[in-house]
Short mmCIF file of C-alpha atoms in Angstrom, two decimals:
data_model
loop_
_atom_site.label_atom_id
_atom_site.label_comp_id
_atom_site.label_asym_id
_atom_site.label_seq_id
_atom_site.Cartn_x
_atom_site.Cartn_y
_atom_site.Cartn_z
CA UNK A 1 184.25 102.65 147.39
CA UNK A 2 181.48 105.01 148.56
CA UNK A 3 178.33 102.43 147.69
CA UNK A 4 180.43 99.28 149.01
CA UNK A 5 180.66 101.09 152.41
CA UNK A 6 177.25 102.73 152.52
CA UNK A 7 175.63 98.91 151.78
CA UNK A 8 178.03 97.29 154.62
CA UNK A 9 178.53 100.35 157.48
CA UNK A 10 175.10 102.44 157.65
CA UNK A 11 171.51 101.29 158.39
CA UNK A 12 168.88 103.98 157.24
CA UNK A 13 165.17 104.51 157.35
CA UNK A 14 163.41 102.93 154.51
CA UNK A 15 162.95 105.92 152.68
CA UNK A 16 166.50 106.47 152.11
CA UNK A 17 167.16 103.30 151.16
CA UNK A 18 166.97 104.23 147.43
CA UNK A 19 169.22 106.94 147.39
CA UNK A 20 171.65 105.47 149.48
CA UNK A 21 172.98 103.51 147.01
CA UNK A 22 174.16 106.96 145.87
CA UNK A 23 176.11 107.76 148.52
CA UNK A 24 180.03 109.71 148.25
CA UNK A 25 180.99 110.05 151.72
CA UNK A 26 183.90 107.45 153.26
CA UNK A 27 184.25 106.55 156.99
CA UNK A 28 188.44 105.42 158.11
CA UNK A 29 187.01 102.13 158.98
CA UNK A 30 186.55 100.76 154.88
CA UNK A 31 188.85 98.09 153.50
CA UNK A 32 190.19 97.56 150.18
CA UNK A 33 189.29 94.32 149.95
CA UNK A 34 185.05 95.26 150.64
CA UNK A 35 185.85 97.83 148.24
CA UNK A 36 187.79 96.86 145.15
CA UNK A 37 185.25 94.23 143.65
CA UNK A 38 182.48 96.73 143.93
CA UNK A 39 184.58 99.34 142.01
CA UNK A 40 185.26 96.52 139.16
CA UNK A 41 181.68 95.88 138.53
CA UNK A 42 180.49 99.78 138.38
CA UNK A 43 183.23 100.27 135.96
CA UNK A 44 182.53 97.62 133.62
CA UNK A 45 178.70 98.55 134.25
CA UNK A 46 179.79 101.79 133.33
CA UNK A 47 181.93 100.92 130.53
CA UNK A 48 179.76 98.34 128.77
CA UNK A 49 176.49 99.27 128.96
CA UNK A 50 174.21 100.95 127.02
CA UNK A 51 172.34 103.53 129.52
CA UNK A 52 170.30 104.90 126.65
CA UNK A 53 168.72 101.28 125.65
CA UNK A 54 168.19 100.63 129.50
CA UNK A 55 166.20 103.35 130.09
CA UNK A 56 163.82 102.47 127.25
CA UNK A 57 162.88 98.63 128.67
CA UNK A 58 162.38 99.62 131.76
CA UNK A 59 160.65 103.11 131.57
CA UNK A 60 157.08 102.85 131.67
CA UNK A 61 154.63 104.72 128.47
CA UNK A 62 153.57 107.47 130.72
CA UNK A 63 157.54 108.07 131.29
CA UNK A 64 159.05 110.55 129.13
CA UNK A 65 163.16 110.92 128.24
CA UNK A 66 163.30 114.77 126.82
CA UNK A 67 166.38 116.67 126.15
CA UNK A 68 167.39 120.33 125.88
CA UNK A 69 169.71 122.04 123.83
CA UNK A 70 171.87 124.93 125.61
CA UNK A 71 174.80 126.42 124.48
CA UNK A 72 176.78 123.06 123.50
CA UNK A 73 175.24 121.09 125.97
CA UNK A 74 172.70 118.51 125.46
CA UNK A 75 170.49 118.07 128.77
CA UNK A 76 168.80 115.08 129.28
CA UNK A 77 165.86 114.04 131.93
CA UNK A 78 162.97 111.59 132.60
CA UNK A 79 159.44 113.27 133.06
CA UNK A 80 155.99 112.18 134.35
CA UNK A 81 153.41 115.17 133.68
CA UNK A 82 150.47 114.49 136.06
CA UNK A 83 149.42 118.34 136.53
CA UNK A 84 150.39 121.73 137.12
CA UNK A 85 152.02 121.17 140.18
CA UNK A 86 155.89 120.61 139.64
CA UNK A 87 158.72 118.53 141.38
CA UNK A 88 162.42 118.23 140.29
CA UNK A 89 164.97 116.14 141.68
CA UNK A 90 168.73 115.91 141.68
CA UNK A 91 170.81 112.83 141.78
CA UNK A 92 174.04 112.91 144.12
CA UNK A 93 177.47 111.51 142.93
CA UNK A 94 177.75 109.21 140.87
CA UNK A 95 174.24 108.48 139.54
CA UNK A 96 171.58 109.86 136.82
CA UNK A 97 168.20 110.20 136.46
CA UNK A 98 166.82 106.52 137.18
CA UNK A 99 167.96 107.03 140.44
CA UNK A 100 164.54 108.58 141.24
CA UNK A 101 162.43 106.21 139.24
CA UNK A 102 160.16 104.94 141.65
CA UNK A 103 158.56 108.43 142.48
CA UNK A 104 158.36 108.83 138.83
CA UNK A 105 156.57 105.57 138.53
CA UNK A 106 154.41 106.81 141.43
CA UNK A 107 153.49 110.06 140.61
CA UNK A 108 150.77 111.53 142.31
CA UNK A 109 147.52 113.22 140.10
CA UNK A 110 148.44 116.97 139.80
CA UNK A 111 152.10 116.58 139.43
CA UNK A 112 154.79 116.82 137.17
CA UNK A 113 157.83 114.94 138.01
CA UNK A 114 160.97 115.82 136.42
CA UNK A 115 164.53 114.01 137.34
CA UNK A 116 167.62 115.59 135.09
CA UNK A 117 171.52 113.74 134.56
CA UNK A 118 173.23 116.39 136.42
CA UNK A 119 175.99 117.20 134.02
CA UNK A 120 178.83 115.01 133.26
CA UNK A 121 176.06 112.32 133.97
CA UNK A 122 173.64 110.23 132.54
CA UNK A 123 172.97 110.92 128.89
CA UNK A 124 173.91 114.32 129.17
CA UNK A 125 176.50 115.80 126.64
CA UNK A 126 179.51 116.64 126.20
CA UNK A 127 180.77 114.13 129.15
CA UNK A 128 183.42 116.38 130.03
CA UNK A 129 184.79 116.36 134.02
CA UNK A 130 185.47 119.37 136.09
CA UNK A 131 181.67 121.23 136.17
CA UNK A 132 181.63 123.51 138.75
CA UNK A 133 178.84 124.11 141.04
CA UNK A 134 178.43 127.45 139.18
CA UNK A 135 178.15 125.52 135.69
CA UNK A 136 175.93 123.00 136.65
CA UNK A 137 173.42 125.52 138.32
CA UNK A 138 173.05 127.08 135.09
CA UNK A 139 172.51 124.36 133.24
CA UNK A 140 169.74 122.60 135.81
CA UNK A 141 168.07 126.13 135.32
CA UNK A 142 167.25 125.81 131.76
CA UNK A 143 165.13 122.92 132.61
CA UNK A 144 163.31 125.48 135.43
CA UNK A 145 162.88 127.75 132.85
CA UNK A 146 161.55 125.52 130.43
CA UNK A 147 159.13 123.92 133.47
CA UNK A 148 157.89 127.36 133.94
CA UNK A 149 156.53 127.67 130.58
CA UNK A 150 153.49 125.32 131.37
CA UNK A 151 153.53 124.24 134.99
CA UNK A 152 153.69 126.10 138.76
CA UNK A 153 156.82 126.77 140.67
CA UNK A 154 158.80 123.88 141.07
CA UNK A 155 160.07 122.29 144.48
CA UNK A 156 163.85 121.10 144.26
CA UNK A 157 164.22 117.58 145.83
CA UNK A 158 167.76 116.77 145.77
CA UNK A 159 170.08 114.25 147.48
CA UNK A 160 173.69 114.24 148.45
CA UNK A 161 176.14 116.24 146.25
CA UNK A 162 172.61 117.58 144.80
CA UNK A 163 171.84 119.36 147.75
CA UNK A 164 174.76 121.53 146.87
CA UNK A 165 173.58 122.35 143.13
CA UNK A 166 169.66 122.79 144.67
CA UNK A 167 171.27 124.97 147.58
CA UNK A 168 173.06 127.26 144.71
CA UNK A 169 169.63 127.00 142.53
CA UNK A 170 167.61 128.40 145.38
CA UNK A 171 170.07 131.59 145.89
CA UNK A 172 170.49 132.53 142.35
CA UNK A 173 166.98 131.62 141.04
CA UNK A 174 164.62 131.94 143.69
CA UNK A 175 161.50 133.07 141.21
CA UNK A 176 161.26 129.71 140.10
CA UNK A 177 161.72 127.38 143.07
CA UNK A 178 158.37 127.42 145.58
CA UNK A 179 160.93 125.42 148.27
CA UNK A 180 163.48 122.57 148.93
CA UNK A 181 163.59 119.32 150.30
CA UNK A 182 167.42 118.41 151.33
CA UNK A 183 167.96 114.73 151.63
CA UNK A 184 171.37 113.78 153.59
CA UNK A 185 173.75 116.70 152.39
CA UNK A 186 176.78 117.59 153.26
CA UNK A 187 177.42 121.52 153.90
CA UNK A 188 180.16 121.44 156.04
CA UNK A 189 184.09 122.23 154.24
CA UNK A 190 185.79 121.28 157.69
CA UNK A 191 184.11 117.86 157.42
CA UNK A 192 185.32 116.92 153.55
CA UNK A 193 188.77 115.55 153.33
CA UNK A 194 190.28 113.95 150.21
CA UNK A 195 191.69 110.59 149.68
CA UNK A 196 194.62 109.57 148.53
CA UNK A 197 192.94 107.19 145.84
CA UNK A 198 191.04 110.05 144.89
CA UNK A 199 193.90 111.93 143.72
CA UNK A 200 195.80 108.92 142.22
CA UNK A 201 192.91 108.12 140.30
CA UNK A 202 193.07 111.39 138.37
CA UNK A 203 196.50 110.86 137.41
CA UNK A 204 197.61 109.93 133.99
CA UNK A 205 197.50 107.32 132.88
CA UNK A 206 195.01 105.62 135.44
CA UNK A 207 192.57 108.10 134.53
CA UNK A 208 192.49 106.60 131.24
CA UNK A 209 191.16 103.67 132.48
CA UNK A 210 188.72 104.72 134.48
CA UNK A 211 184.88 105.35 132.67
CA UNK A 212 184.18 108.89 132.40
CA UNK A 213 181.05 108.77 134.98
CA UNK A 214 183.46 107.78 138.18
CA UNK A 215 186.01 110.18 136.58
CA UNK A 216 183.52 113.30 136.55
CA UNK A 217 182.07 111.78 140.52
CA UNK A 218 185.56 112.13 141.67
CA UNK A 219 186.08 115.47 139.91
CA UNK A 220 183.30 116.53 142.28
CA UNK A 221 184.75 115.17 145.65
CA UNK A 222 187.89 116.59 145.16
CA UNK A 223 186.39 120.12 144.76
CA UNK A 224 184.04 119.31 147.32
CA UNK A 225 185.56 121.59 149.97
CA UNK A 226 186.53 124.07 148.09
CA UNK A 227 182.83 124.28 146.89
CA UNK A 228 181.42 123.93 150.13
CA UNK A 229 183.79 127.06 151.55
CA UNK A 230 182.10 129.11 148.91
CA UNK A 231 178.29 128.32 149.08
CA UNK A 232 178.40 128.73 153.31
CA UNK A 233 177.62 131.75 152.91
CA UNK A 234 174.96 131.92 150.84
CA UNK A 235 173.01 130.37 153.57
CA UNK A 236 172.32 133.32 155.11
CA UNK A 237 170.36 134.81 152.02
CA UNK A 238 168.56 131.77 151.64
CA UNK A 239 164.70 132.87 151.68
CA UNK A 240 163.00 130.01 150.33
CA UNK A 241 161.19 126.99 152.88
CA UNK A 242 163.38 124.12 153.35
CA UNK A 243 162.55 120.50 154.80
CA UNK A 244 165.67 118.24 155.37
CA UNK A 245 165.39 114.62 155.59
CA UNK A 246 168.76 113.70 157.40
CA UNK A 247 169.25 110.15 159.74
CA UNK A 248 170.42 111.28 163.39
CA UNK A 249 173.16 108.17 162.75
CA UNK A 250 174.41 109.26 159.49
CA UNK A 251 177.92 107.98 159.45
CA UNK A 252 178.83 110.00 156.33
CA UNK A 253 177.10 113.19 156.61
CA UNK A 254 177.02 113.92 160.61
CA UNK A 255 173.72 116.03 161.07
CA UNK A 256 175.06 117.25 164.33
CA UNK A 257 178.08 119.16 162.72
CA UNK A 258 176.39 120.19 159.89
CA UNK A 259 176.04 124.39 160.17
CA UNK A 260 173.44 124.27 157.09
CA UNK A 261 170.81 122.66 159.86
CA UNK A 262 171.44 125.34 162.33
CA UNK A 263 171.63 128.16 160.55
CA UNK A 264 168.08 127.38 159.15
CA UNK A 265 166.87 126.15 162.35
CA UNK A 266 167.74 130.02 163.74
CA UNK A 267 166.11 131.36 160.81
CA UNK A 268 163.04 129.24 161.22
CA UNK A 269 163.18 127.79 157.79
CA UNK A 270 163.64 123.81 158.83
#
């Protein structure tokens, strides 16, 4: 629903194009009928193929798909190691990691790229639904930890519902994060309402139907606000230099309304 509307309501800058495509947030004015053939192809998309075989025809050689074990989790994530320097990005809702492949594919000299599944994404495992934004930022900071092994402080790049999970990141991990860049989040819990397809869609037996991927993306949404409520005020701890990348006409995540932009404009982080 989210995609069909981004791709027919919003014009954005070329270098938001990309991620975009990854966009959760609904305006009133969609239609089912936009909607509802865009929904059928993701699912059988999602259903059908075979995300592990993708990423190895269209990866480039100096592309690398690692994994760590944690706990019971499996994380994976595509890497480019160019250098010392290091950059990690975070995918919004739905998507994975090939949602940042062409900076991986253009990765400056001096750099290591890294782009993890966020969990319940990608080829992450187990593909359960319902991670909180306090599981998933300690499981995105096993892959920090392991960066830091071999390579600089890392800068978090993250876009939509990843803004959240680098937000988090930043507060709880600071040591290991040199700064953010925040590309069209969402901070605001008066702004997130729910749909009512959203909550029929996690009813049984729909739910059934419905690949695991857009079950765990609308797992997210409908915690959104309650998430948001909770990481507001961490904003006022956050110590770490932040650039945001946010269009002035953003239909889906208003930049005027947003508190996270003021509060860091007072503090003189932006």
């Amino acid at each position: 629903v989210r995609k069909a509307i981004a791709m027919k309501k919003q014009k954005q800058p070329e270098i938001l194009q990309d991620h975009n495509q990854d966009s959760e947030r609904p305006t009133a004015n969609w239609t089912l009928g936009k909607a509802l053939p865009f929904i059928w192809k993701e699912t059988c998309q999602a259903m059908f193929k075979d995300e592990s075989m993708e990423r190895v025809k269209l990866r480039p050689d100096n592309i690398r798909q690692i994994t760590l074990t944690f706990q019971d989790h499996t994380l994976s994530a595509l890497q480019r190691d160019e250098g010392q320097r290091s950059i990690m990005f975070l995918h919004g809702t739905p998507g994975n990691a090939r949602k940042w492949d062409w900076y991986l594919r253009n990765c400056p000299k001096g750099y290591t790229m890294t782009a993890p599944d966020r969990p319940g994404f990608g080829l992450n495992t187990p593909r359960k639904n319902g991670y909180h934004i306090e599981n998933q930022s300690e499981l995105m900071q096993e892959w920090l930890k392991d960066i830091s092994k071999t390579k600089e402080k890392t800068l978090l790049v993250a876009h939509s519902f990843g803004v959240l999970i680098a937000v988090k990141m930043a507060f709880e991990f600071p040591r290991l994060i040199s700064g953010l860049v925040l590309i069209s989040g969402s901070m605001n819990p008066k702004t997130e309402n729910r749909h009512f397809l959203q909550k029929i869609a996690r009813s049984t037996p729909l739910r059934y139907l419905i690949p695991c991927t857009i079950q765990n993306s609308n797992e997210e949404l409908l915690m959104l606000p309650e998430t948001l409520a909770k990481l507001e005020p961490v904003l006022d701890y956050l110590k770490l230099p932040v650039f945001i990348i946010h269009a002035a006409d953003d239909s889906f995540s208003c930049f005027s309304k947003c508190p996270f932009q003021k509060k860091l404009n007072r503090k003189n982080h932006l």
